[in-house]
mmCIF file with all atom_site columns, C-alpha atoms in Angstrom:
data_model
loop_
_atom_site.group_PDB
_atom_site.id
_atom_site.type_symbol
_atom_site.label_atom_id
_atom_site.label_alt_id
_atom_site.label_comp_id
_atom_site.label_asym_id
_atom_site.label_entity_id
_atom_site.label_seq_id
_atom_site.pdbx_PDB_ins_code
_atom_site.Cartn_x
_atom_site.Cartn_y
_atom_site.Cartn_z
_atom_site.occupancy
_atom_site.B_iso_or_equiv
_atom_site.pdbx_formal_charge
_atom_site.auth_seq_id
_atom_site.auth_comp_id
_atom_site.auth_asym_id
_atom_site.auth_atom_id
_atom_site.pdbx_PDB_model_num
ATOM 1   C CA . MET A 1 1   ? 40.629  38.847 22.261 1.00 53.00 ? 1   MET A CA 1
ATOM 2   C CA . SER A 1 2   ? 40.705  37.578 18.686 1.00 59.00 ? 2   SER A CA 1
ATOM 3   C CA . GLY A 1 3   ? 43.556  35.606 17.155 1.00 57.00 ? 3   GLY A CA 1
ATOM 4   C CA . ILE A 1 4   ? 44.487  38.541 14.942 1.00 67.00 ? 4   ILE A CA 1
ATOM 5   C CA . ASP A 1 5   ? 44.835  40.787 18.005 1.00 72.00 ? 5   ASP A CA 1
ATOM 6   C CA . VAL A 1 6   ? 47.218  38.279 19.590 1.00 81.00 ? 6   VAL A CA 1
ATOM 7   C CA . ASP A 1 7   ? 49.347  38.172 16.450 1.00 81.00 ? 7   ASP A CA 1
ATOM 8   C CA . VAL A 1 8   ? 49.466  41.964 16.209 1.00 85.00 ? 8   VAL A CA 1
ATOM 9   C CA . MET A 1 9   ? 50.434  42.292 19.868 1.00 89.00 ? 9   MET A CA 1
ATOM 10  C CA . ALA A 1 10  ? 53.213  39.710 19.490 1.00 87.00 ? 10  ALA A CA 1
ATOM 11  C CA . LEU A 1 11  ? 54.506  41.440 16.354 1.00 90.00 ? 11  LEU A CA 1
ATOM 12  C CA . CYS A 1 12  ? 54.498  44.877 18.009 1.00 93.00 ? 12  CYS A CA 1
ATOM 13  C CA . ALA A 1 13  ? 56.142  43.565 21.175 1.00 94.00 ? 13  ALA A CA 1
ATOM 14  C CA . SER A 1 14  ? 58.873  41.854 19.138 1.00 94.00 ? 14  SER A CA 1
ATOM 15  C CA . GLY A 1 15  ? 59.474  45.002 17.104 1.00 94.00 ? 15  GLY A CA 1
ATOM 16  C CA . VAL A 1 16  ? 59.736  47.119 20.252 1.00 95.00 ? 16  VAL A CA 1
ATOM 17  C CA . LEU A 1 17  ? 62.240  44.680 21.765 1.00 95.00 ? 17  LEU A CA 1
ATOM 18  C CA . LEU A 1 18  ? 64.467  44.804 18.676 1.00 94.00 ? 18  LEU A CA 1
ATOM 19  C CA . LEU A 1 19  ? 64.218  48.597 18.517 1.00 95.00 ? 19  LEU A CA 1
ATOM 20  C CA . ALA A 1 20  ? 65.094  48.902 22.210 1.00 96.00 ? 20  ALA A CA 1
ATOM 21  C CA . TYR A 1 21  ? 68.117  46.645 21.740 1.00 95.00 ? 21  TYR A CA 1
ATOM 22  C CA . TYR A 1 22  ? 69.515  48.696 18.848 1.00 94.00 ? 22  TYR A CA 1
ATOM 23  C CA . LEU A 1 23  ? 68.924  51.942 20.738 1.00 95.00 ? 23  LEU A CA 1
ATOM 24  C CA . TYR A 1 24  ? 70.827  50.471 23.670 1.00 94.00 ? 24  TYR A CA 1
ATOM 25  C CA . LEU A 1 25  ? 73.640  49.363 21.352 1.00 92.00 ? 25  LEU A CA 1
ATOM 26  C CA . MET A 1 26  ? 73.786  52.819 19.769 1.00 92.00 ? 26  MET A CA 1
ATOM 27  C CA . MET A 1 27  ? 74.088  54.531 23.143 1.00 92.00 ? 27  MET A CA 1
ATOM 28  C CA . ARG A 1 28  ? 76.805  52.138 24.312 1.00 91.00 ? 28  ARG A CA 1
ATOM 29  C CA . VAL A 1 29  ? 78.821  52.718 21.128 1.00 89.00 ? 29  VAL A CA 1
ATOM 30  C CA . ARG A 1 30  ? 78.569  56.489 21.627 1.00 89.00 ? 30  ARG A CA 1
ATOM 31  C CA . ARG A 1 31  ? 80.057  56.141 25.117 1.00 90.00 ? 31  ARG A CA 1
ATOM 32  C CA . ASP A 1 32  ? 82.584  53.470 24.145 1.00 88.00 ? 32  ASP A CA 1
ATOM 33  C CA . PRO A 1 33  ? 83.367  53.062 20.410 1.00 84.00 ? 33  PRO A CA 1
ATOM 34  C CA . ASP A 1 34  ? 85.170  49.785 21.144 1.00 85.00 ? 34  ASP A CA 1
ATOM 35  C CA . PHE A 1 35  ? 82.073  48.209 22.670 1.00 88.00 ? 35  PHE A CA 1
ATOM 36  C CA . SER A 1 36  ? 80.684  47.020 19.328 1.00 89.00 ? 36  SER A CA 1
ATOM 37  C CA . VAL A 1 37  ? 82.555  44.634 17.055 1.00 90.00 ? 37  VAL A CA 1
ATOM 38  C CA . HIS A 1 38  ? 81.124  46.589 14.115 1.00 90.00 ? 38  HIS A CA 1
ATOM 39  C CA . SER A 1 39  ? 82.926  49.752 15.200 1.00 90.00 ? 39  SER A CA 1
ATOM 40  C CA . VAL A 1 40  ? 86.169  47.831 15.582 1.00 89.00 ? 40  VAL A CA 1
ATOM 41  C CA . ASN A 1 41  ? 85.770  46.258 12.142 1.00 91.00 ? 41  ASN A CA 1
ATOM 42  C CA . HIS A 1 42  ? 84.992  49.678 10.660 1.00 91.00 ? 42  HIS A CA 1
ATOM 43  C CA . ARG A 1 43  ? 88.300  51.075 11.880 1.00 91.00 ? 43  ARG A CA 1
ATOM 44  C CA . ALA A 1 44  ? 90.189  47.917 10.921 1.00 91.00 ? 44  ALA A CA 1
ATOM 45  C CA . ARG A 1 45  ? 88.963  48.056 7.319  1.00 92.00 ? 45  ARG A CA 1
ATOM 46  C CA . ALA A 1 46  ? 89.941  51.726 6.978  1.00 91.00 ? 46  ALA A CA 1
ATOM 47  C CA . LEU A 1 47  ? 93.421  51.049 8.395  1.00 92.00 ? 47  LEU A CA 1
ATOM 48  C CA . TRP A 1 48  ? 93.795  47.990 6.166  1.00 91.00 ? 48  TRP A CA 1
ATOM 49  C CA . VAL A 1 49  ? 93.114  50.027 3.032  1.00 90.00 ? 49  VAL A CA 1
ATOM 50  C CA . LYS A 1 50  ? 95.644  52.682 4.064  1.00 88.00 ? 50  LYS A CA 1
ATOM 51  C CA . ASP A 1 51  ? 98.267  50.026 4.745  1.00 87.00 ? 51  ASP A CA 1
ATOM 52  C CA . VAL A 1 52  ? 97.702  48.274 1.412  1.00 86.00 ? 52  VAL A CA 1
ATOM 53  C CA . MET A 1 53  ? 97.788  51.481 -0.629 1.00 83.00 ? 53  MET A CA 1
ATOM 54  C CA . ALA A 1 54  ? 100.900 52.689 1.209  1.00 82.00 ? 54  ALA A CA 1
ATOM 55  C CA . SER A 1 55  ? 102.801 49.436 0.578  1.00 78.00 ? 55  SER A CA 1
ATOM 56  C CA . GLY A 1 56  ? 103.748 50.437 -2.962 1.00 73.00 ? 56  GLY A CA 1
ATOM 57  C CA . GLY A 1 57  ? 102.340 47.312 -4.566 1.00 71.00 ? 57  GLY A CA 1
ATOM 58  C CA . LYS A 1 58  ? 103.902 44.851 -2.120 1.00 79.00 ? 58  LYS A CA 1
ATOM 59  C CA . LYS A 1 59  ? 100.515 43.699 -0.794 1.00 81.00 ? 59  LYS A CA 1
ATOM 60  C CA . ASP A 1 60  ? 98.486  43.736 -4.017 1.00 79.00 ? 60  ASP A CA 1
ATOM 61  C CA . VAL A 1 61  ? 98.066  39.956 -4.182 1.00 85.00 ? 61  VAL A CA 1
ATOM 62  C CA . MET A 1 62  ? 97.062  39.743 -0.537 1.00 86.00 ? 62  MET A CA 1
ATOM 63  C CA . ALA A 1 63  ? 94.554  42.565 -1.018 1.00 86.00 ? 63  ALA A CA 1
ATOM 64  C CA . VAL A 1 64  ? 92.927  40.927 -4.036 1.00 86.00 ? 64  VAL A CA 1
ATOM 65  C CA . GLN A 1 65  ? 92.697  37.578 -2.261 1.00 90.00 ? 65  GLN A CA 1
ATOM 66  C CA . THR A 1 66  ? 91.168  39.207 0.814  1.00 90.00 ? 66  THR A CA 1
ATOM 67  C CA . LEU A 1 67  ? 88.564  41.079 -1.222 1.00 91.00 ? 67  LEU A CA 1
ATOM 68  C CA . ARG A 1 68  ? 87.865  37.944 -3.256 1.00 91.00 ? 68  ARG A CA 1
ATOM 69  C CA . ASN A 1 69  ? 87.151  35.972 -0.084 1.00 92.00 ? 69  ASN A CA 1
ATOM 70  C CA . PHE A 1 70  ? 84.866  38.759 1.105  1.00 92.00 ? 70  PHE A CA 1
ATOM 71  C CA . GLY A 1 71  ? 83.077  38.755 -2.248 1.00 92.00 ? 71  GLY A CA 1
ATOM 72  C CA . MET A 1 72  ? 82.686  34.968 -2.284 1.00 94.00 ? 72  MET A CA 1
ATOM 73  C CA . THR A 1 73  ? 81.011  35.099 1.114  1.00 93.00 ? 73  THR A CA 1
ATOM 74  C CA . ALA A 1 74  ? 78.602  37.831 -0.026 1.00 94.00 ? 74  ALA A CA 1
ATOM 75  C CA . THR A 1 75  ? 77.875  35.871 -3.218 1.00 94.00 ? 75  THR A CA 1
ATOM 76  C CA . PHE A 1 76  ? 77.053  32.744 -1.225 1.00 95.00 ? 76  PHE A CA 1
ATOM 77  C CA . LYS A 1 77  ? 74.739  34.699 1.058  1.00 95.00 ? 77  LYS A CA 1
ATOM 78  C CA . ALA A 1 78  ? 72.994  36.374 -1.902 1.00 95.00 ? 78  ALA A CA 1
ATOM 79  C CA . SER A 1 79  ? 72.454  32.962 -3.530 1.00 95.00 ? 79  SER A CA 1
ATOM 80  C CA . SER A 1 80  ? 71.097  31.611 -0.254 1.00 94.00 ? 80  SER A CA 1
ATOM 81  C CA . SER A 1 81  ? 68.681  34.553 -0.119 1.00 95.00 ? 81  SER A CA 1
ATOM 82  C CA . ILE A 1 82  ? 67.307  33.637 -3.551 1.00 94.00 ? 82  ILE A CA 1
ATOM 83  C CA . LEU A 1 83  ? 66.785  30.015 -2.511 1.00 93.00 ? 83  LEU A CA 1
ATOM 84  C CA . LEU A 1 84  ? 64.996  31.111 0.660  1.00 92.00 ? 84  LEU A CA 1
ATOM 85  C CA . ILE A 1 85  ? 62.825  33.514 -1.339 1.00 92.00 ? 85  ILE A CA 1
ATOM 86  C CA . LEU A 1 86  ? 61.794  30.696 -3.698 1.00 90.00 ? 86  LEU A CA 1
ATOM 87  C CA . GLY A 1 87  ? 61.006  28.458 -0.733 1.00 87.00 ? 87  GLY A CA 1
ATOM 88  C CA . THR A 1 88  ? 58.926  31.192 0.873  1.00 86.00 ? 88  THR A CA 1
ATOM 89  C CA . LEU A 1 89  ? 56.978  31.729 -2.344 1.00 85.00 ? 89  LEU A CA 1
ATOM 90  C CA . THR A 1 90  ? 56.255  28.003 -2.401 1.00 83.00 ? 90  THR A CA 1
ATOM 91  C CA . LEU A 1 91  ? 54.752  28.250 1.086  1.00 76.00 ? 91  LEU A CA 1
ATOM 92  C CA . SER A 1 92  ? 52.467  31.075 -0.031 1.00 73.00 ? 92  SER A CA 1
ATOM 93  C CA . GLY A 1 93  ? 50.649  28.697 -2.363 1.00 70.00 ? 93  GLY A CA 1
ATOM 94  C CA . GLN A 1 94  ? 49.725  26.372 0.504  1.00 68.00 ? 94  GLN A CA 1
ATOM 95  C CA . ALA A 1 95  ? 48.201  28.924 2.846  1.00 60.00 ? 95  ALA A CA 1
ATOM 96  C CA . GLU A 1 96  ? 44.860  27.141 3.299  1.00 61.00 ? 96  GLU A CA 1
ATOM 97  C CA . SER A 1 97  ? 46.336  23.870 4.576  1.00 62.00 ? 97  SER A CA 1
ATOM 98  C CA . LEU A 1 98  ? 49.515  25.014 6.309  1.00 61.00 ? 98  LEU A CA 1
ATOM 99  C CA . SER A 1 99  ? 47.830  27.831 8.227  1.00 60.00 ? 99  SER A CA 1
ATOM 100 C CA . ARG A 1 100 ? 45.975  25.187 10.230 1.00 63.00 ? 100 ARG A CA 1
ATOM 101 C CA . THR A 1 101 ? 48.485  22.352 10.537 1.00 61.00 ? 101 THR A CA 1
ATOM 102 C CA . TRP A 1 102 ? 51.389  24.588 11.550 1.00 59.00 ? 102 TRP A CA 1
ATOM 103 C CA . HIS A 1 103 ? 49.390  26.000 14.479 1.00 61.00 ? 103 HIS A CA 1
ATOM 104 C CA . VAL A 1 104 ? 49.083  22.669 16.298 1.00 59.00 ? 104 VAL A CA 1
ATOM 105 C CA . LEU A 1 105 ? 51.406  23.888 19.080 1.00 60.00 ? 105 LEU A CA 1
ATOM 106 C CA . ASP A 1 106 ? 49.966  27.404 19.155 1.00 60.00 ? 106 ASP A CA 1
ATOM 107 C CA . PHE A 1 107 ? 48.745  27.860 22.731 1.00 60.00 ? 107 PHE A CA 1
ATOM 108 C CA . ALA A 1 108 ? 48.500  31.645 22.508 1.00 56.00 ? 108 ALA A CA 1
ATOM 109 C CA . GLY A 1 109 ? 45.406  31.645 20.316 1.00 62.00 ? 109 GLY A CA 1
ATOM 110 C CA . GLY A 1 110 ? 46.887  33.162 17.171 1.00 62.00 ? 110 GLY A CA 1
ATOM 111 C CA . SER A 1 111 ? 44.850  33.595 14.030 1.00 63.00 ? 111 SER A CA 1
ATOM 112 C CA . ARG A 1 112 ? 44.566  30.592 11.711 1.00 66.00 ? 112 ARG A CA 1
ATOM 113 C CA . ALA A 1 113 ? 43.003  32.511 8.847  1.00 69.00 ? 113 ALA A CA 1
ATOM 114 C CA . ALA A 1 114 ? 44.609  31.921 5.465  1.00 68.00 ? 114 ALA A CA 1
ATOM 115 C CA . GLU A 1 115 ? 44.684  35.686 4.859  1.00 75.00 ? 115 GLU A CA 1
ATOM 116 C CA . TRP A 1 116 ? 46.781  36.283 7.976  1.00 79.00 ? 116 TRP A CA 1
ATOM 117 C CA . TRP A 1 117 ? 49.126  33.466 6.933  1.00 80.00 ? 117 TRP A CA 1
ATOM 118 C CA . VAL A 1 118 ? 49.739  35.310 3.659  1.00 82.00 ? 118 VAL A CA 1
ATOM 119 C CA . ILE A 1 119 ? 50.610  38.472 5.615  1.00 86.00 ? 119 ILE A CA 1
ATOM 120 C CA . LYS A 1 120 ? 53.194  36.501 7.577  1.00 87.00 ? 120 LYS A CA 1
ATOM 121 C CA . ILE A 1 121 ? 54.666  35.139 4.352  1.00 88.00 ? 121 ILE A CA 1
ATOM 122 C CA . ILE A 1 122 ? 54.856  38.661 2.899  1.00 90.00 ? 122 ILE A CA 1
ATOM 123 C CA . CYS A 1 123 ? 56.740  39.897 5.986  1.00 92.00 ? 123 CYS A CA 1
ATOM 124 C CA . LEU A 1 124 ? 59.202  37.020 5.714  1.00 93.00 ? 124 LEU A CA 1
ATOM 125 C CA . LEU A 1 125 ? 59.575  37.545 1.969  1.00 93.00 ? 125 LEU A CA 1
ATOM 126 C CA . THR A 1 126 ? 60.256  41.267 2.456  1.00 94.00 ? 126 THR A CA 1
ATOM 127 C CA . VAL A 1 127 ? 63.059  40.581 4.924  1.00 96.00 ? 127 VAL A CA 1
ATOM 128 C CA . LEU A 1 128 ? 64.670  38.048 2.583  1.00 95.00 ? 128 LEU A CA 1
ATOM 129 C CA . LEU A 1 129 ? 64.471  40.496 -0.323 1.00 96.00 ? 129 LEU A CA 1
ATOM 130 C CA . VAL A 1 130 ? 66.210  43.104 1.839  1.00 96.00 ? 130 VAL A CA 1
ATOM 131 C CA . ALA A 1 131 ? 68.934  40.537 2.555  1.00 96.00 ? 131 ALA A CA 1
ATOM 132 C CA . PHE A 1 132 ? 69.407  39.798 -1.147 1.00 96.00 ? 132 PHE A CA 1
ATOM 133 C CA . PHE A 1 133 ? 69.692  43.445 -2.171 1.00 96.00 ? 133 PHE A CA 1
ATOM 134 C CA . ALA A 1 134 ? 72.036  44.181 0.752  1.00 97.00 ? 134 ALA A CA 1
ATOM 135 C CA . PHE A 1 135 ? 74.421  41.409 -0.282 1.00 97.00 ? 135 PHE A CA 1
ATOM 136 C CA . ALA A 1 136 ? 74.148  42.489 -3.923 1.00 96.00 ? 136 ALA A CA 1
ATOM 137 C CA . MET A 1 137 ? 75.060  46.068 -2.978 1.00 96.00 ? 137 MET A CA 1
ATOM 138 C CA . SER A 1 138 ? 77.978  44.769 -0.942 1.00 96.00 ? 138 SER A CA 1
ATOM 139 C CA . LEU A 1 139 ? 79.274  42.946 -4.033 1.00 95.00 ? 139 LEU A CA 1
ATOM 140 C CA . ARG A 1 140 ? 78.810  46.061 -6.154 1.00 94.00 ? 140 ARG A CA 1
ATOM 141 C CA . LEU A 1 141 ? 80.960  48.151 -3.819 1.00 94.00 ? 141 LEU A CA 1
ATOM 142 C CA . LEU A 1 142 ? 83.584  45.419 -3.529 1.00 93.00 ? 142 LEU A CA 1
ATOM 143 C CA . ASN A 1 143 ? 83.910  45.394 -7.320 1.00 91.00 ? 143 ASN A CA 1
ATOM 144 C CA . HIS A 1 144 ? 84.785  49.093 -7.120 1.00 90.00 ? 144 HIS A CA 1
ATOM 145 C CA . VAL A 1 145 ? 87.253  48.692 -4.271 1.00 91.00 ? 145 VAL A CA 1
ATOM 146 C CA . VAL A 1 146 ? 89.178  45.834 -5.898 1.00 89.00 ? 146 VAL A CA 1
ATOM 147 C CA . PHE A 1 147 ? 90.316  48.216 -8.666 1.00 86.00 ? 147 PHE A CA 1
ATOM 148 C CA . MET A 1 148 ? 90.983  51.173 -6.392 1.00 87.00 ? 148 MET A CA 1
ATOM 149 C CA . VAL A 1 149 ? 92.973  49.500 -3.648 1.00 86.00 ? 149 VAL A CA 1
ATOM 150 C CA . ASN A 1 150 ? 95.912  48.675 -5.951 1.00 82.00 ? 150 ASN A CA 1
ATOM 151 C CA . LEU A 1 151 ? 96.475  52.249 -7.117 1.00 81.00 ? 151 LEU A CA 1
ATOM 152 C CA . SER A 1 152 ? 99.816  53.905 -6.450 1.00 75.00 ? 152 SER A CA 1
ATOM 153 C CA . GLN A 1 153 ? 99.989  56.715 -3.941 1.00 71.00 ? 153 GLN A CA 1
ATOM 154 C CA . THR A 1 154 ? 100.698 59.262 -6.667 1.00 72.00 ? 154 THR A CA 1
ATOM 155 C CA . ASP A 1 155 ? 97.420  58.393 -8.406 1.00 74.00 ? 155 ASP A CA 1
ATOM 156 C CA . ALA A 1 156 ? 95.378  57.880 -5.234 1.00 74.00 ? 156 ALA A CA 1
ATOM 157 C CA . GLN A 1 157 ? 94.156  61.449 -4.872 1.00 81.00 ? 157 GLN A CA 1
ATOM 158 C CA . GLY A 1 158 ? 90.741  63.014 -4.304 1.00 81.00 ? 158 GLY A CA 1
ATOM 159 C CA . SER A 1 159 ? 87.954  60.478 -4.620 1.00 83.00 ? 159 SER A CA 1
ATOM 160 C CA . LEU A 1 160 ? 90.569  57.734 -5.016 1.00 84.00 ? 160 LEU A CA 1
ATOM 161 C CA . SER A 1 161 ? 92.413  58.551 -1.793 1.00 87.00 ? 161 SER A CA 1
ATOM 162 C CA . PRO A 1 162 ? 92.860  55.791 0.814  1.00 85.00 ? 162 PRO A CA 1
ATOM 163 C CA . GLU A 1 163 ? 90.272  57.499 3.023  1.00 88.00 ? 163 GLU A CA 1
ATOM 164 C CA . ARG A 1 164 ? 87.624  57.448 0.270  1.00 90.00 ? 164 ARG A CA 1
ATOM 165 C CA . VAL A 1 165 ? 88.458  53.871 -0.735 1.00 89.00 ? 165 VAL A CA 1
ATOM 166 C CA . GLY A 1 166 ? 88.210  52.881 2.925  1.00 90.00 ? 166 GLY A CA 1
ATOM 167 C CA . GLN A 1 167 ? 84.780  54.503 3.069  1.00 92.00 ? 167 GLN A CA 1
ATOM 168 C CA . ARG A 1 168 ? 83.637  52.419 0.103  1.00 94.00 ? 168 ARG A CA 1
ATOM 169 C CA . LEU A 1 169 ? 84.935  49.239 1.700  1.00 94.00 ? 169 LEU A CA 1
ATOM 170 C CA . ASN A 1 170 ? 83.198  50.129 4.943  1.00 94.00 ? 170 ASN A CA 1
ATOM 171 C CA . SER A 1 171 ? 79.975  50.773 3.005  1.00 95.00 ? 171 SER A CA 1
ATOM 172 C CA . ALA A 1 172 ? 80.290  47.262 1.583  1.00 95.00 ? 172 ALA A CA 1
ATOM 173 C CA . GLY A 1 173 ? 80.733  45.999 5.134  1.00 94.00 ? 173 GLY A CA 1
ATOM 174 C CA . VAL A 1 174 ? 77.633  47.881 6.293  1.00 95.00 ? 174 VAL A CA 1
ATOM 175 C CA . PHE A 1 175 ? 75.534  46.338 3.523  1.00 96.00 ? 175 PHE A CA 1
ATOM 176 C CA . TYR A 1 176 ? 76.899  42.901 4.388  1.00 96.00 ? 176 TYR A CA 1
ATOM 177 C CA . THR A 1 177 ? 75.966  43.431 8.026  1.00 95.00 ? 177 THR A CA 1
ATOM 178 C CA . LEU A 1 178 ? 72.501  44.601 6.982  1.00 95.00 ? 178 LEU A CA 1
ATOM 179 C CA . GLY A 1 179 ? 72.036  41.405 4.980  1.00 96.00 ? 179 GLY A CA 1
ATOM 180 C CA . MET A 1 180 ? 73.090  39.280 7.943  1.00 95.00 ? 180 MET A CA 1
ATOM 181 C CA . ARG A 1 181 ? 70.706  41.193 10.234 1.00 95.00 ? 181 ARG A CA 1
ATOM 182 C CA . ALA A 1 182 ? 67.902  40.510 7.777  1.00 96.00 ? 182 ALA A CA 1
ATOM 183 C CA . PHE A 1 183 ? 68.773  36.800 7.971  1.00 96.00 ? 183 PHE A CA 1
ATOM 184 C CA . PHE A 1 184 ? 68.635  36.994 11.760 1.00 96.00 ? 184 PHE A CA 1
ATOM 185 C CA . VAL A 1 185 ? 65.257  38.757 11.729 1.00 95.00 ? 185 VAL A CA 1
ATOM 186 C CA . ALA A 1 186 ? 63.946  36.069 9.382  1.00 95.00 ? 186 ALA A CA 1
ATOM 187 C CA . VAL A 1 187 ? 64.305  33.533 12.205 1.00 95.00 ? 187 VAL A CA 1
ATOM 188 C CA . PRO A 1 188 ? 61.547  35.018 14.462 1.00 95.00 ? 188 PRO A CA 1
ATOM 189 C CA . LEU A 1 189 ? 59.370  35.626 11.399 1.00 93.00 ? 189 LEU A CA 1
ATOM 190 C CA . THR A 1 190 ? 59.711  31.956 10.480 1.00 90.00 ? 190 THR A CA 1
ATOM 191 C CA . PHE A 1 191 ? 58.713  30.936 13.990 1.00 90.00 ? 191 PHE A CA 1
ATOM 192 C CA . TRP A 1 192 ? 55.756  33.308 13.667 1.00 89.00 ? 192 TRP A CA 1
ATOM 193 C CA . LEU A 1 193 ? 54.289  30.860 11.141 1.00 84.00 ? 193 LEU A CA 1
ATOM 194 C CA . PHE A 1 194 ? 53.815  28.465 14.061 1.00 83.00 ? 194 PHE A CA 1
ATOM 195 C CA . GLY A 1 195 ? 52.139  31.028 16.316 1.00 82.00 ? 195 GLY A CA 1
ATOM 196 C CA . PRO A 1 196 ? 52.596  34.439 17.992 1.00 86.00 ? 196 PRO A CA 1
ATOM 197 C CA . LEU A 1 197 ? 54.108  32.975 21.154 1.00 87.00 ? 197 LEU A CA 1
ATOM 198 C CA . PHE A 1 198 ? 56.941  31.448 19.143 1.00 89.00 ? 198 PHE A CA 1
ATOM 199 C CA . LEU A 1 199 ? 57.531  34.836 17.507 1.00 91.00 ? 199 LEU A CA 1
ATOM 200 C CA . PHE A 1 200 ? 57.954  36.571 20.851 1.00 92.00 ? 200 PHE A CA 1
ATOM 201 C CA . LEU A 1 201 ? 60.140  33.868 22.414 1.00 93.00 ? 201 LEU A CA 1
ATOM 202 C CA . SER A 1 202 ? 62.398  33.581 19.374 1.00 94.00 ? 202 SER A CA 1
ATOM 203 C CA . THR A 1 203 ? 62.813  37.375 19.361 1.00 96.00 ? 203 THR A CA 1
ATOM 204 C CA . LEU A 1 204 ? 63.992  37.247 22.958 1.00 95.00 ? 204 LEU A CA 1
ATOM 205 C CA . GLY A 1 205 ? 66.440  34.490 22.035 1.00 95.00 ? 205 GLY A CA 1
ATOM 206 C CA . LEU A 1 206 ? 67.658  36.516 19.042 1.00 95.00 ? 206 LEU A CA 1
ATOM 207 C CA . ILE A 1 207 ? 68.329  39.589 21.199 1.00 95.00 ? 207 ILE A CA 1
ATOM 208 C CA . VAL A 1 208 ? 70.361  37.516 23.669 1.00 94.00 ? 208 VAL A CA 1
ATOM 209 C CA . ALA A 1 209 ? 72.381  36.061 20.783 1.00 94.00 ? 209 ALA A CA 1
ATOM 210 C CA . LEU A 1 210 ? 72.921  39.470 19.182 1.00 93.00 ? 210 LEU A CA 1
ATOM 211 C CA . TYR A 1 211 ? 74.107  40.949 22.468 1.00 92.00 ? 211 TYR A CA 1
ATOM 212 C CA . HIS A 1 212 ? 76.918  38.391 22.619 1.00 90.00 ? 212 HIS A CA 1
ATOM 213 C CA . LEU A 1 213 ? 77.689  38.642 18.889 1.00 90.00 ? 213 LEU A CA 1
ATOM 214 C CA . ASP A 1 214 ? 77.815  42.456 18.787 1.00 91.00 ? 214 ASP A CA 1
ATOM 215 C CA . ARG A 1 215 ? 80.207  42.956 21.688 1.00 89.00 ? 215 ARG A CA 1
ATOM 216 C CA . SER A 1 216 ? 83.870  43.259 20.793 1.00 82.00 ? 216 SER A CA 1
ATOM 217 C CA . PRO A 1 217 ? 86.457  41.017 22.502 1.00 74.00 ? 217 PRO A CA 1
ATOM 218 C CA . LEU A 1 218 ? 87.659  44.049 24.489 1.00 66.00 ? 218 LEU A CA 1
ATOM 219 C CA . ALA A 1 219 ? 84.142  44.675 25.812 1.00 58.00 ? 219 ALA A CA 1
ATOM 220 C CA . GLU A 1 220 ? 83.772  41.019 26.778 1.00 53.00 ? 220 GLU A CA 1
ATOM 221 C CA . ASN A 1 221 ? 86.922  41.198 28.879 1.00 55.00 ? 221 ASN A CA 1
ATOM 222 C CA . ASN A 1 222 ? 85.740  44.280 30.779 1.00 55.00 ? 222 ASN A CA 1
#
């Protein structure tokens, strides 16, 4: 079996493991919506918007501060994505030397060809670009919500109703979560630079970590 075959098998096995985990999570959420912390946060954001818009302006300052903190976090993550993208591009220019030295601990017989190293870099770069655009989209939606959430109830009708504003805020939350997932997936892809075995083992470790991170406090107590 060639080194390329080993890398492809490790990549496919890792992808199947991640897919199986998310299918499992989807089925659990269908049976119990409170199982996932994402479902709980989704409802909490919608209720928060309704409460703020029903307060008659009493919680405007709190709402703006909350959204600002959310936006600052997304901005920091988007900036981090850019720095990681630049670092990854720097690695792509050293494929010939790094593809051999970084495989010193590779006991699985992965490919050391410079061409395959470039493919690994492209995969990592793609995930980081997804993270950047996800955080950027989250900021875009937050900029819309910050103006809508302070509207009076008499003006908050139709597309500006609390339900619609809550949907926009939840969309921002979904994009933020997508960016964080891309960061998480970047960890096994980074380990893949050292060999296919590290890719598979780090994927297993990531799934264990995600299982504990995705469960809501209520699910942990059951």
